[in-house]
CSV table of C-alpha atoms in Angstrom, one decimal:
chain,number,residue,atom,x,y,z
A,1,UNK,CA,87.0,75.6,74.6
A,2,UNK,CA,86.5,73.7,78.0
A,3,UNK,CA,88.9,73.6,80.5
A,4,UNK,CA,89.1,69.8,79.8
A,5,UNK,CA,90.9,70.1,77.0
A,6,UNK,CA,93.5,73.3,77.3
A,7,UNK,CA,94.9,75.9,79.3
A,8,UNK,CA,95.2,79.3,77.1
A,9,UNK,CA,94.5,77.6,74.0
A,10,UNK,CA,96.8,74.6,74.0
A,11,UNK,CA,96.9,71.4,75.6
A,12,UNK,CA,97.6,71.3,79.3
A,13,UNK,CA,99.6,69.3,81.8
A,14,UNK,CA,96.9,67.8,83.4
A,15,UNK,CA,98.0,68.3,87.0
A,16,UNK,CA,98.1,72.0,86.3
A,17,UNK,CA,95.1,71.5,84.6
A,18,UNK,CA,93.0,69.9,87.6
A,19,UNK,CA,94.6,72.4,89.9
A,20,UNK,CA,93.3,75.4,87.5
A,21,UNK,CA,89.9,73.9,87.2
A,22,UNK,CA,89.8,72.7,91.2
A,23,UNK,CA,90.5,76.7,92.1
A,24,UNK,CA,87.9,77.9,89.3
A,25,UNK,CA,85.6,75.2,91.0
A,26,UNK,CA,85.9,76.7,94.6
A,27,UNK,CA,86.0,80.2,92.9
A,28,UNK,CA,82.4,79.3,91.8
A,29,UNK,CA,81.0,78.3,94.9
A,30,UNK,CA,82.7,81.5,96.7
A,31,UNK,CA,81.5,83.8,94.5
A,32,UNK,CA,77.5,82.4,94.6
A,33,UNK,CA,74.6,80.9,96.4
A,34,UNK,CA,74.5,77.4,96.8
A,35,UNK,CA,75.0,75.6,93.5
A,36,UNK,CA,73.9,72.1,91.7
A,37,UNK,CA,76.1,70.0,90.0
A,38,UNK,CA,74.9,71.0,86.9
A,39,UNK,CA,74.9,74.8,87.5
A,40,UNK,CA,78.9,74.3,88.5
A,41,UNK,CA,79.6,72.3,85.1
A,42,UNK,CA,78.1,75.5,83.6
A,43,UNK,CA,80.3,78.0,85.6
A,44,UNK,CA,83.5,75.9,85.2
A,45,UNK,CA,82.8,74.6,81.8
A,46,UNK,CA,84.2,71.1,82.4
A,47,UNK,CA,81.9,68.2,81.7
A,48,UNK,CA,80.1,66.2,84.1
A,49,UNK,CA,82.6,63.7,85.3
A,50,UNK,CA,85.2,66.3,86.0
A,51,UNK,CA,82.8,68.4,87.7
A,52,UNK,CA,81.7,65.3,90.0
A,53,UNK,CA,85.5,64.8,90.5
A,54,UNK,CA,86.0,68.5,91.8
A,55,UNK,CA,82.8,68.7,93.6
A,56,UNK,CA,84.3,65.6,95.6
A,57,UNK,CA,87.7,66.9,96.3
A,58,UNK,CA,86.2,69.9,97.8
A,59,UNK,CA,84.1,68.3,99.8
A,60,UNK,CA,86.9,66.0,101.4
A,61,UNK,CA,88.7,69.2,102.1
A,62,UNK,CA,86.0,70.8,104.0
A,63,UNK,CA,85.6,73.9,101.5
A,64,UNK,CA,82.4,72.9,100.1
A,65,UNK,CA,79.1,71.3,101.8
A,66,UNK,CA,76.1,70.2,100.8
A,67,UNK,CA,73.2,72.2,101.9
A,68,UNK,CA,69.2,73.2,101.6
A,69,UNK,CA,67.8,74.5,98.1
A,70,UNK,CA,68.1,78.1,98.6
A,71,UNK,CA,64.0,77.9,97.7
A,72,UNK,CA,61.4,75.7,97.0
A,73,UNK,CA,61.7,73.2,94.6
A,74,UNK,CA,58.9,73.7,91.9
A,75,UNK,CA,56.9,71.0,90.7
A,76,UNK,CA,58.7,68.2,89.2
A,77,UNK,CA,58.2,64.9,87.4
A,78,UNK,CA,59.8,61.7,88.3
A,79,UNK,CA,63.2,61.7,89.6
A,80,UNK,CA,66.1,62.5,91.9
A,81,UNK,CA,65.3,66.5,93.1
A,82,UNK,CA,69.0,68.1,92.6
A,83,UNK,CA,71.5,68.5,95.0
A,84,UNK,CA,72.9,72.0,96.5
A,85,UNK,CA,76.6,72.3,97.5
A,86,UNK,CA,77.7,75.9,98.9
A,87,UNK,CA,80.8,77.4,100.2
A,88,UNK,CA,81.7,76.3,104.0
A,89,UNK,CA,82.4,80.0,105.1
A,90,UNK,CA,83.6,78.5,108.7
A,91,UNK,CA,86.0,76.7,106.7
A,92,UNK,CA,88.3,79.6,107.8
A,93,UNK,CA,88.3,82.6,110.1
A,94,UNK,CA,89.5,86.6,109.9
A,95,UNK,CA,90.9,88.8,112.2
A,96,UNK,CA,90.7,92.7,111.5
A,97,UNK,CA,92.7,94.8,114.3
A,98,UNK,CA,92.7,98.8,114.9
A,99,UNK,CA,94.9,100.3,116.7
A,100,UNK,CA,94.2,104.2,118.2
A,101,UNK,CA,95.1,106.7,120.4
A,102,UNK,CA,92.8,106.0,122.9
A,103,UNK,CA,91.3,102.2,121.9
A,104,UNK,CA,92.5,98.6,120.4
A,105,UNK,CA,89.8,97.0,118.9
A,106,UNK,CA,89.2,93.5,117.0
A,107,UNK,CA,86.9,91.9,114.9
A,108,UNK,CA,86.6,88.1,113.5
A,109,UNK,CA,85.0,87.4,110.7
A,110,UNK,CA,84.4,84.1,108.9
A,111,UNK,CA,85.0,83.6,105.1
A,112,UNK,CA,82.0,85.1,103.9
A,113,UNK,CA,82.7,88.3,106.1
A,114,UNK,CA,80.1,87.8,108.3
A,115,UNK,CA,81.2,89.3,112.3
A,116,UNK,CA,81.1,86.7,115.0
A,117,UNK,CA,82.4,88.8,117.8
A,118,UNK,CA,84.3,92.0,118.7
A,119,UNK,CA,86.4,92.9,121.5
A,120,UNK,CA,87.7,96.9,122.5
A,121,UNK,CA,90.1,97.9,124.9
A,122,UNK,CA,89.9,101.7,126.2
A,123,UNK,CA,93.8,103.1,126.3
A,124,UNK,CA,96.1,106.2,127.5
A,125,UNK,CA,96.8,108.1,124.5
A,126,UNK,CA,100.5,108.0,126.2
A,127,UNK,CA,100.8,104.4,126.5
A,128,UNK,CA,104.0,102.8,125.2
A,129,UNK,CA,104.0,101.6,121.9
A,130,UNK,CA,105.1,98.1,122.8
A,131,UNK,CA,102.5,98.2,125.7
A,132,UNK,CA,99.8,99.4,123.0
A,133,UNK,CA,100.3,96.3,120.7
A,134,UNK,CA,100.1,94.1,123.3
A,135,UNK,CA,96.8,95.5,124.8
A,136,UNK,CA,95.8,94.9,121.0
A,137,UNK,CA,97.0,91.2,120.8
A,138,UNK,CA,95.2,90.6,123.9
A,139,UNK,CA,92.0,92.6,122.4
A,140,UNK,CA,92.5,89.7,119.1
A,141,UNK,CA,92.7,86.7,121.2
A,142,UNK,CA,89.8,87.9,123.2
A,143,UNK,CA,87.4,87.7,120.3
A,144,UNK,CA,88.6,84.8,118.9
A,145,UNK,CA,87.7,83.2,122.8
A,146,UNK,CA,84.2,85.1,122.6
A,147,UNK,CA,83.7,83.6,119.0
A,148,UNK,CA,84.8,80.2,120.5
A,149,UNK,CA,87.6,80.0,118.1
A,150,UNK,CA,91.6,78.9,118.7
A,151,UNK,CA,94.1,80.5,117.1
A,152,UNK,CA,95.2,77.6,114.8
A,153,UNK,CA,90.7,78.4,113.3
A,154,UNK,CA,92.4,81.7,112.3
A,155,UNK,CA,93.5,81.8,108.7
A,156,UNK,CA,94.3,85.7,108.1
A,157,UNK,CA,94.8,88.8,110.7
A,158,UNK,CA,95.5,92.4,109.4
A,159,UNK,CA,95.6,95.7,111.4
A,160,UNK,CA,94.5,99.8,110.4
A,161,UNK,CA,97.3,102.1,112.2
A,162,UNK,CA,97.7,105.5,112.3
A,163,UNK,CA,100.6,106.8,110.4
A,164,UNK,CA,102.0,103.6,108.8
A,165,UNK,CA,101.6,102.5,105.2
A,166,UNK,CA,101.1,99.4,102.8
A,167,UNK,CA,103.9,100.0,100.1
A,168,UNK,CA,105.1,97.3,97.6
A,169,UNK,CA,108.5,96.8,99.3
A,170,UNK,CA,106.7,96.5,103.0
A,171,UNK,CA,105.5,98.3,106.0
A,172,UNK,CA,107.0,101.6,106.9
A,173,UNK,CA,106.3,104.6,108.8
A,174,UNK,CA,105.3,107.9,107.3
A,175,UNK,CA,108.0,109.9,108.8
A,176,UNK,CA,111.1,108.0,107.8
A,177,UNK,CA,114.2,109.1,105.5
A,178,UNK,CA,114.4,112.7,104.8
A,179,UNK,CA,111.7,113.2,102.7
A,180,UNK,CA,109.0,115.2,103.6
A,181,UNK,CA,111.1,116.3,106.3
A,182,UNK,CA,109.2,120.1,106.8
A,183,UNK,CA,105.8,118.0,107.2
A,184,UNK,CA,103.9,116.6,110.6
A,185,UNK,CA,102.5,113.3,110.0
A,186,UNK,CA,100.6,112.3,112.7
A,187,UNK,CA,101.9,108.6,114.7
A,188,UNK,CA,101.0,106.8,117.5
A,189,UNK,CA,103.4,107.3,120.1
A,190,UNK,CA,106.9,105.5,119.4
A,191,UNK,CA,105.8,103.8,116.3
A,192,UNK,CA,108.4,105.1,114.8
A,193,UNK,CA,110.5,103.0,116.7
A,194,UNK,CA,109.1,99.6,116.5
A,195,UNK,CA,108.4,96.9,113.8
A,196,UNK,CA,104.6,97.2,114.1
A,197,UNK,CA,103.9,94.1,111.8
A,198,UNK,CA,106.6,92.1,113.5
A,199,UNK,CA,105.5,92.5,117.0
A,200,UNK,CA,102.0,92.2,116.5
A,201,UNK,CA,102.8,88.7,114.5
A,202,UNK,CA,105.2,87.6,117.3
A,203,UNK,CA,102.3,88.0,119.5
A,204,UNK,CA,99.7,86.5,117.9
A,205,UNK,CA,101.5,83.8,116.4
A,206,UNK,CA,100.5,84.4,113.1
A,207,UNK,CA,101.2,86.7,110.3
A,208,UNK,CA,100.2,90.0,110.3
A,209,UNK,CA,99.7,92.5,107.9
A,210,UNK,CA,99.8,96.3,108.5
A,211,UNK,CA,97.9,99.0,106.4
A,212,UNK,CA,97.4,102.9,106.9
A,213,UNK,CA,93.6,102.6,109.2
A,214,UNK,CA,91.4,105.7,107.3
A,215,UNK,CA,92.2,103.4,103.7
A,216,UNK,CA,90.8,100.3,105.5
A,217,UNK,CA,87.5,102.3,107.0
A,218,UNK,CA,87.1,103.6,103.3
A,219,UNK,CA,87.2,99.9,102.4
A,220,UNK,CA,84.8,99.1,105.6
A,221,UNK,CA,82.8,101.7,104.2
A,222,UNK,CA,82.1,100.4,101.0
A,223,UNK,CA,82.6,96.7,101.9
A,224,UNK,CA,79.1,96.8,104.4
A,225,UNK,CA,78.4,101.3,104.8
A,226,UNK,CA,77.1,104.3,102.5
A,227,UNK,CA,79.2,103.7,99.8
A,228,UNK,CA,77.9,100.0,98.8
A,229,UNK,CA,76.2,101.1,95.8
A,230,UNK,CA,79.7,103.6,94.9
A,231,UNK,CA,83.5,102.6,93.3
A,232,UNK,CA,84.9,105.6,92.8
A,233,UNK,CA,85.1,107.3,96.5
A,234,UNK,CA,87.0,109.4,98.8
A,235,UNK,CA,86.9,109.0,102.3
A,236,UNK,CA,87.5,111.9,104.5
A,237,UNK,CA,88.1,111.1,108.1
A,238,UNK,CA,86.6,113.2,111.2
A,239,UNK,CA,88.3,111.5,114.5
A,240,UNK,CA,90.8,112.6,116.6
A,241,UNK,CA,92.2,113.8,113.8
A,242,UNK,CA,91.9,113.9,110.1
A,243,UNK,CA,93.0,111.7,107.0
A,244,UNK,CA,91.4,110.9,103.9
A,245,UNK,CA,91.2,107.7,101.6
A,246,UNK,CA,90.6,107.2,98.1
A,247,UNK,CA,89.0,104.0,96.2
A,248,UNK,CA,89.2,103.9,92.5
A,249,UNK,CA,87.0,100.8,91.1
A,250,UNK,CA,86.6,99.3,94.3
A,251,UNK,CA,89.5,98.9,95.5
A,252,UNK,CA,92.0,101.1,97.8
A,253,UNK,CA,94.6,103.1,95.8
A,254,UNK,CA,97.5,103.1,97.6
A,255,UNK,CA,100.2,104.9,95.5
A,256,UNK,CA,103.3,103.7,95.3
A,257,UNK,CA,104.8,104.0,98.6
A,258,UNK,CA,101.3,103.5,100.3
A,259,UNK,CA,101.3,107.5,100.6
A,260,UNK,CA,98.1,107.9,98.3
A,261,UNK,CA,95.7,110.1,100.0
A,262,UNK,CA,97.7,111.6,102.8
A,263,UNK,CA,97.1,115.4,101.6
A,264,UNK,CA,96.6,116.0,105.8
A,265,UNK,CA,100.3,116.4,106.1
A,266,UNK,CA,100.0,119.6,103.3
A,267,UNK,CA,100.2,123.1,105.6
A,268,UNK,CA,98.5,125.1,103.5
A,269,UNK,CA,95.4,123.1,104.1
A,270,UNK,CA,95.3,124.1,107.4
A,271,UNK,CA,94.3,120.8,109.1
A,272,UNK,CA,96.8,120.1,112.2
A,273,UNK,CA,95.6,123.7,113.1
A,274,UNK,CA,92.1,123.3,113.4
A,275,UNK,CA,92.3,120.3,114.3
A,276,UNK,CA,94.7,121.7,117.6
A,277,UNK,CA,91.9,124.7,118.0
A,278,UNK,CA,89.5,121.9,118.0
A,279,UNK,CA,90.7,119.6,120.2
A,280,UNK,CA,91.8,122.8,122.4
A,281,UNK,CA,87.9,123.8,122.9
A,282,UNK,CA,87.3,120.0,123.4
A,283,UNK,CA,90.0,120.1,126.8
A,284,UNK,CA,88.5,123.7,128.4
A,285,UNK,CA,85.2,122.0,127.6
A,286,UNK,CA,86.2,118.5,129.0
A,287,UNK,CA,87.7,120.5,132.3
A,288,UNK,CA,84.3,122.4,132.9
A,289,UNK,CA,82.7,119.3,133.3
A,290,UNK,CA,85.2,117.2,134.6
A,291,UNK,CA,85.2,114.7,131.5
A,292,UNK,CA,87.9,112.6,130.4
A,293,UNK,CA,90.4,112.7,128.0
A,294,UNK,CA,89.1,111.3,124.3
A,295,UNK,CA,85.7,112.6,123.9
A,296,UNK,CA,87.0,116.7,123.1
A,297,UNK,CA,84.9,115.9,119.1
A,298,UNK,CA,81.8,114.8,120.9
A,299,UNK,CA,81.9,117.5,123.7
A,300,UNK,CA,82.3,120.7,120.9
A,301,UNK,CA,79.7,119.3,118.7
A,302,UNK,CA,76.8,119.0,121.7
A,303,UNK,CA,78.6,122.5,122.7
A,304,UNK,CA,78.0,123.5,119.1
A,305,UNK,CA,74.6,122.4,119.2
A,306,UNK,CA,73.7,124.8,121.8
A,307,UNK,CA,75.2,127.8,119.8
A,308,UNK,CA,77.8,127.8,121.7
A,309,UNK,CA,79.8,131.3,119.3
A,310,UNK,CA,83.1,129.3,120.4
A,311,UNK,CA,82.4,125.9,119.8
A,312,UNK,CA,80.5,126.8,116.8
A,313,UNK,CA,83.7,128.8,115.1
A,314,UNK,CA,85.8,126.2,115.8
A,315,UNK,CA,83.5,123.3,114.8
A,316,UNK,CA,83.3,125.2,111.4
A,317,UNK,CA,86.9,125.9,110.4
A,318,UNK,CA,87.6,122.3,110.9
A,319,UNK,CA,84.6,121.4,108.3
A,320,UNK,CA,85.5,123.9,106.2
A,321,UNK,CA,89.4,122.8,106.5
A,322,UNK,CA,88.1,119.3,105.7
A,323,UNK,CA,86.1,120.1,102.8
A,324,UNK,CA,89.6,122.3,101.6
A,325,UNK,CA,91.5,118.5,101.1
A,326,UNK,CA,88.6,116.8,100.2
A,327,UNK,CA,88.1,119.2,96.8
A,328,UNK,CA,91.9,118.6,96.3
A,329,UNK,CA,90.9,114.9,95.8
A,330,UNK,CA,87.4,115.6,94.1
A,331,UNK,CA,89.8,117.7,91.5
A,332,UNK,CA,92.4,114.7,91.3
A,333,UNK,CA,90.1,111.8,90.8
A,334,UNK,CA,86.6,113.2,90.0
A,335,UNK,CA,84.6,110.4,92.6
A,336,UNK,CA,81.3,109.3,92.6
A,337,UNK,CA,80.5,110.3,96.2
A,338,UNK,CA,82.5,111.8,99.3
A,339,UNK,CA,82.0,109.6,102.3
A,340,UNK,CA,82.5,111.6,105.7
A,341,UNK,CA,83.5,109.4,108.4
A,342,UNK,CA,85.1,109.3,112.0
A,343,UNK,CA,83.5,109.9,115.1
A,344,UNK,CA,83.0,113.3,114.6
A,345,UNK,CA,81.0,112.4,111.3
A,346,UNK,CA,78.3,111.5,113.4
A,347,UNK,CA,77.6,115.3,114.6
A,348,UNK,CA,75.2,115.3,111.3
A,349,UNK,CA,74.5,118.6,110.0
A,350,UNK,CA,76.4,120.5,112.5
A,351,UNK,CA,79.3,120.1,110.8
A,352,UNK,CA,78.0,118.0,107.1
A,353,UNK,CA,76.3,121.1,106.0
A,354,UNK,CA,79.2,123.5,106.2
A,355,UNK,CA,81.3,120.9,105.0
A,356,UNK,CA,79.1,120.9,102.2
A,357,UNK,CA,78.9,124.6,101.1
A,358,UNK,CA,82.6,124.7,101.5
A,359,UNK,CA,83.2,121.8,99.1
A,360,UNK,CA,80.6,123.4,96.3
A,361,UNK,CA,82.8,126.6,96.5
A,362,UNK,CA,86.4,124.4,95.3
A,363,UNK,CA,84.5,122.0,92.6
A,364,UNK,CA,83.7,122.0,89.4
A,365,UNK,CA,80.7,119.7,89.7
A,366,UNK,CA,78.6,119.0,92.1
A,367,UNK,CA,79.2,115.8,94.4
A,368,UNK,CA,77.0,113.9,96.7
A,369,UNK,CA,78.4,114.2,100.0
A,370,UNK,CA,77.1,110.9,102.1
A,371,UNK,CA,77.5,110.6,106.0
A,372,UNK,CA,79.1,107.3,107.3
A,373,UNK,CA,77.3,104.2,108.5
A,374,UNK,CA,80.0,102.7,110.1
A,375,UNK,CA,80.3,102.7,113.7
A,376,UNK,CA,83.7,103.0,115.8
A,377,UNK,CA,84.8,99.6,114.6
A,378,UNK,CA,85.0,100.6,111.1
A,379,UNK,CA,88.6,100.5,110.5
A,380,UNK,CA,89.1,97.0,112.3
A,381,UNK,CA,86.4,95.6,109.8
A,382,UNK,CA,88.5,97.6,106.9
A,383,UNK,CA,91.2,95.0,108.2
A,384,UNK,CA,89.3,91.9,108.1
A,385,UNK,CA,88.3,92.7,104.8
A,386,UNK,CA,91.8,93.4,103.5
A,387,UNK,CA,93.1,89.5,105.5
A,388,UNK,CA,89.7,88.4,104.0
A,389,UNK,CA,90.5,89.4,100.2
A,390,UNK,CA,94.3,87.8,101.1
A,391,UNK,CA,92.8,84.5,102.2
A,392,UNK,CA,90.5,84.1,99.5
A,393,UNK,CA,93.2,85.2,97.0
A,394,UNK,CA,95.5,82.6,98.5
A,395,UNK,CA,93.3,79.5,98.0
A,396,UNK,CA,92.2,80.4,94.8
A,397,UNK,CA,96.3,80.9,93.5
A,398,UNK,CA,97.6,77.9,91.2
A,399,UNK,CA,101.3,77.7,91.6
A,400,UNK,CA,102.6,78.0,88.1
A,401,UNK,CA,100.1,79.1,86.3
């Protein structure tokens, strides 16, 4: 039945009605190419003097604009050629944060998710938290100036942090109440203490909201990496330090208290302790050649590379301790791929390959293992997408319907 006539099989108010049939209008456009009046009557299922009625509402709200035929017209008798309307993606603007240990990084996006500019900040590892989310908020208004954008353009901000969680009731840290008290969840320093969420939207003037950062570069990942083509995923993330993410249709599964994939705080799989005799090797190696803090991964991967016996053992338990959590979740949710991501990811073989034979040993079939695409701003793009998917959502919700 068309939308002209009822709403769930009975007769409509018909303010409700226009509002359902405006939002499946503007659904239409965001969901395709460019379309013709005719081809939006056939989406919507209204008839032609509604559709011209919704086409022109959108319009006069900036949403929708008329544009180019997305190809040549083919040969045609006499008449008007049709007209092509498409989705104004500039109508609106994203901003995806990540906030590390040793960088604050931001991305802005427009409403079709393509990146208009990105700004990173290098940090101490012991800088304040209040300091660190301000060295962020500075890193967001940056790429908003770089895009040429003010922040009344921006329409939706998340932010990827380390230890903190998405849960239905809020935002909360990993390590509060007494739950889980014998574990060692890994936090930027003092953000136990602060309102993450809250300061970041104090200083950005804007809402923000917070998610746990691997779960947003698993949904960077199949957003625009490896795992396009792949639903069912988990993430394991190789940084400067470990976690792991898991996708089920698409979409993030966050459990639910947000805790849904964080099998790194489990002892007996051994990763805070390779991950310490890792980043251990990194330091002596980082002292010998008078390197900085932050790049201990990179330097026992080019050590490993040489056959380095050392660098090699230690490069190898953490793969191998890796590939322990990563069958846990293979076992649990029987995924279409494993994604390996992080920095230290991009050591290829070096540390894919005994990631690999580990992981055949602990399943019960065998799985693609798939090396990220993403670069180091993969979690901050994991946030756009998420303030992206909230935006849309938002201007496609019908008040009591």
């Amino acid at each position: 039945m068309s939308h002209d006539r009822a709403v769930g099989g009975r007769m409509g108010d018909s303010s409700l009605l226009r509002r359902l049939n405006l939002a499946a209008a503007l659904g239409a456009f965001v969901e395709s190419e460019p379309l013709t009046l005719r081809e939006l009557r056939t989406v919507v299922g209204v008839s032609r003097p509604t559709a011209e009625d919704l086409l022109a509402e959108l319009l006069s709200e900036g949403r929708v604009e008329e544009t180019t035929p997305p190809r040549q017209p083919e040969a045609r008798g006499a008449g008007r050629p049709a007209r092509y309307f498409r989705f104004r993606a500039e109508s609106g603007y994203v901003s995806g944060l990540d906030i590390g240990a040793h960088k604050a990084m931001a991305v802005v996006t427009d409403l079709r998710g393509r990146t208009l500019a990105t700004h990173r900040v290098e940090l101490d590892p012991e800088l304040p938290a209040v300091d660190r989310v301000r060295a962020a908020v500075e890193a967001a208004r940056d790429s908003w100036a770089q895009a040429d954008l003010s922040p009344a353009d921006i329409t939706g901000i998340a932010c990827g942090v380390t230890g903190a969680l998405r849960a239905a009731e809020g935002v909360h840290d990993v390590r509060e109440g007494p739950f889980g008290s014998g574990l060692a969840p890994y936090s930027l320093p003092g953000f136990t203490e602060i309102d993450v969420a809250g300061e970041l939207s104090a200083g950005l003037g804007k809402p923000v909201a917070v998610a746990n950062d691997v779960k947003l570069a698993a949904l960077a990942e199949h957003w625009k990496g490896a795992a396009r083509e792949h639903r069912d995923i988990v993430y394991m993330f190789a940084g400067h330090r470990a976690g792991a993410g898991v996708l089920i249709g698409g979409q993030v599964h966050q459990g639910r208290h947000g805790a849904a994939g964080e099998i790194g705080v489990f002892p007996m799989l051994g990763w805070e302790a390779a991950m310490a005799r890792l980043h251990a090797r990194g330091a002596v190696l980082a002292d010998e050649q008078g390197v900085g803090p932050g790049r201990e991964g990179e330097l026992v991967i080019t050590s490993a590379a040489r056959q380095d016996p050392e660098s090699l053992a230690v490069l190898i338990e953490f793969a191998e301790a890796l590939a322990r959590g990563a069958a846990v979740l293979a076992l649990a949710v029987d995924p279409e791929v494993i994604v390996l991501g992080g920095g230290m990811s991009r050591g290829g073989a070096i540390i894919a390959e005994p990631f690999r034979r580990e992981l055949a040993k602990l399943t019960l079939v065998p799985l693609e293992v798939i090396t990220s695409t993403m670069g180091a701003d993969s979690v901050a793009l994991g946030a756009a997408r998420m303030a992206l998917d909230t935006v849309i959502a938002d201007l496609l919700t019908v008040p009591g319907s």
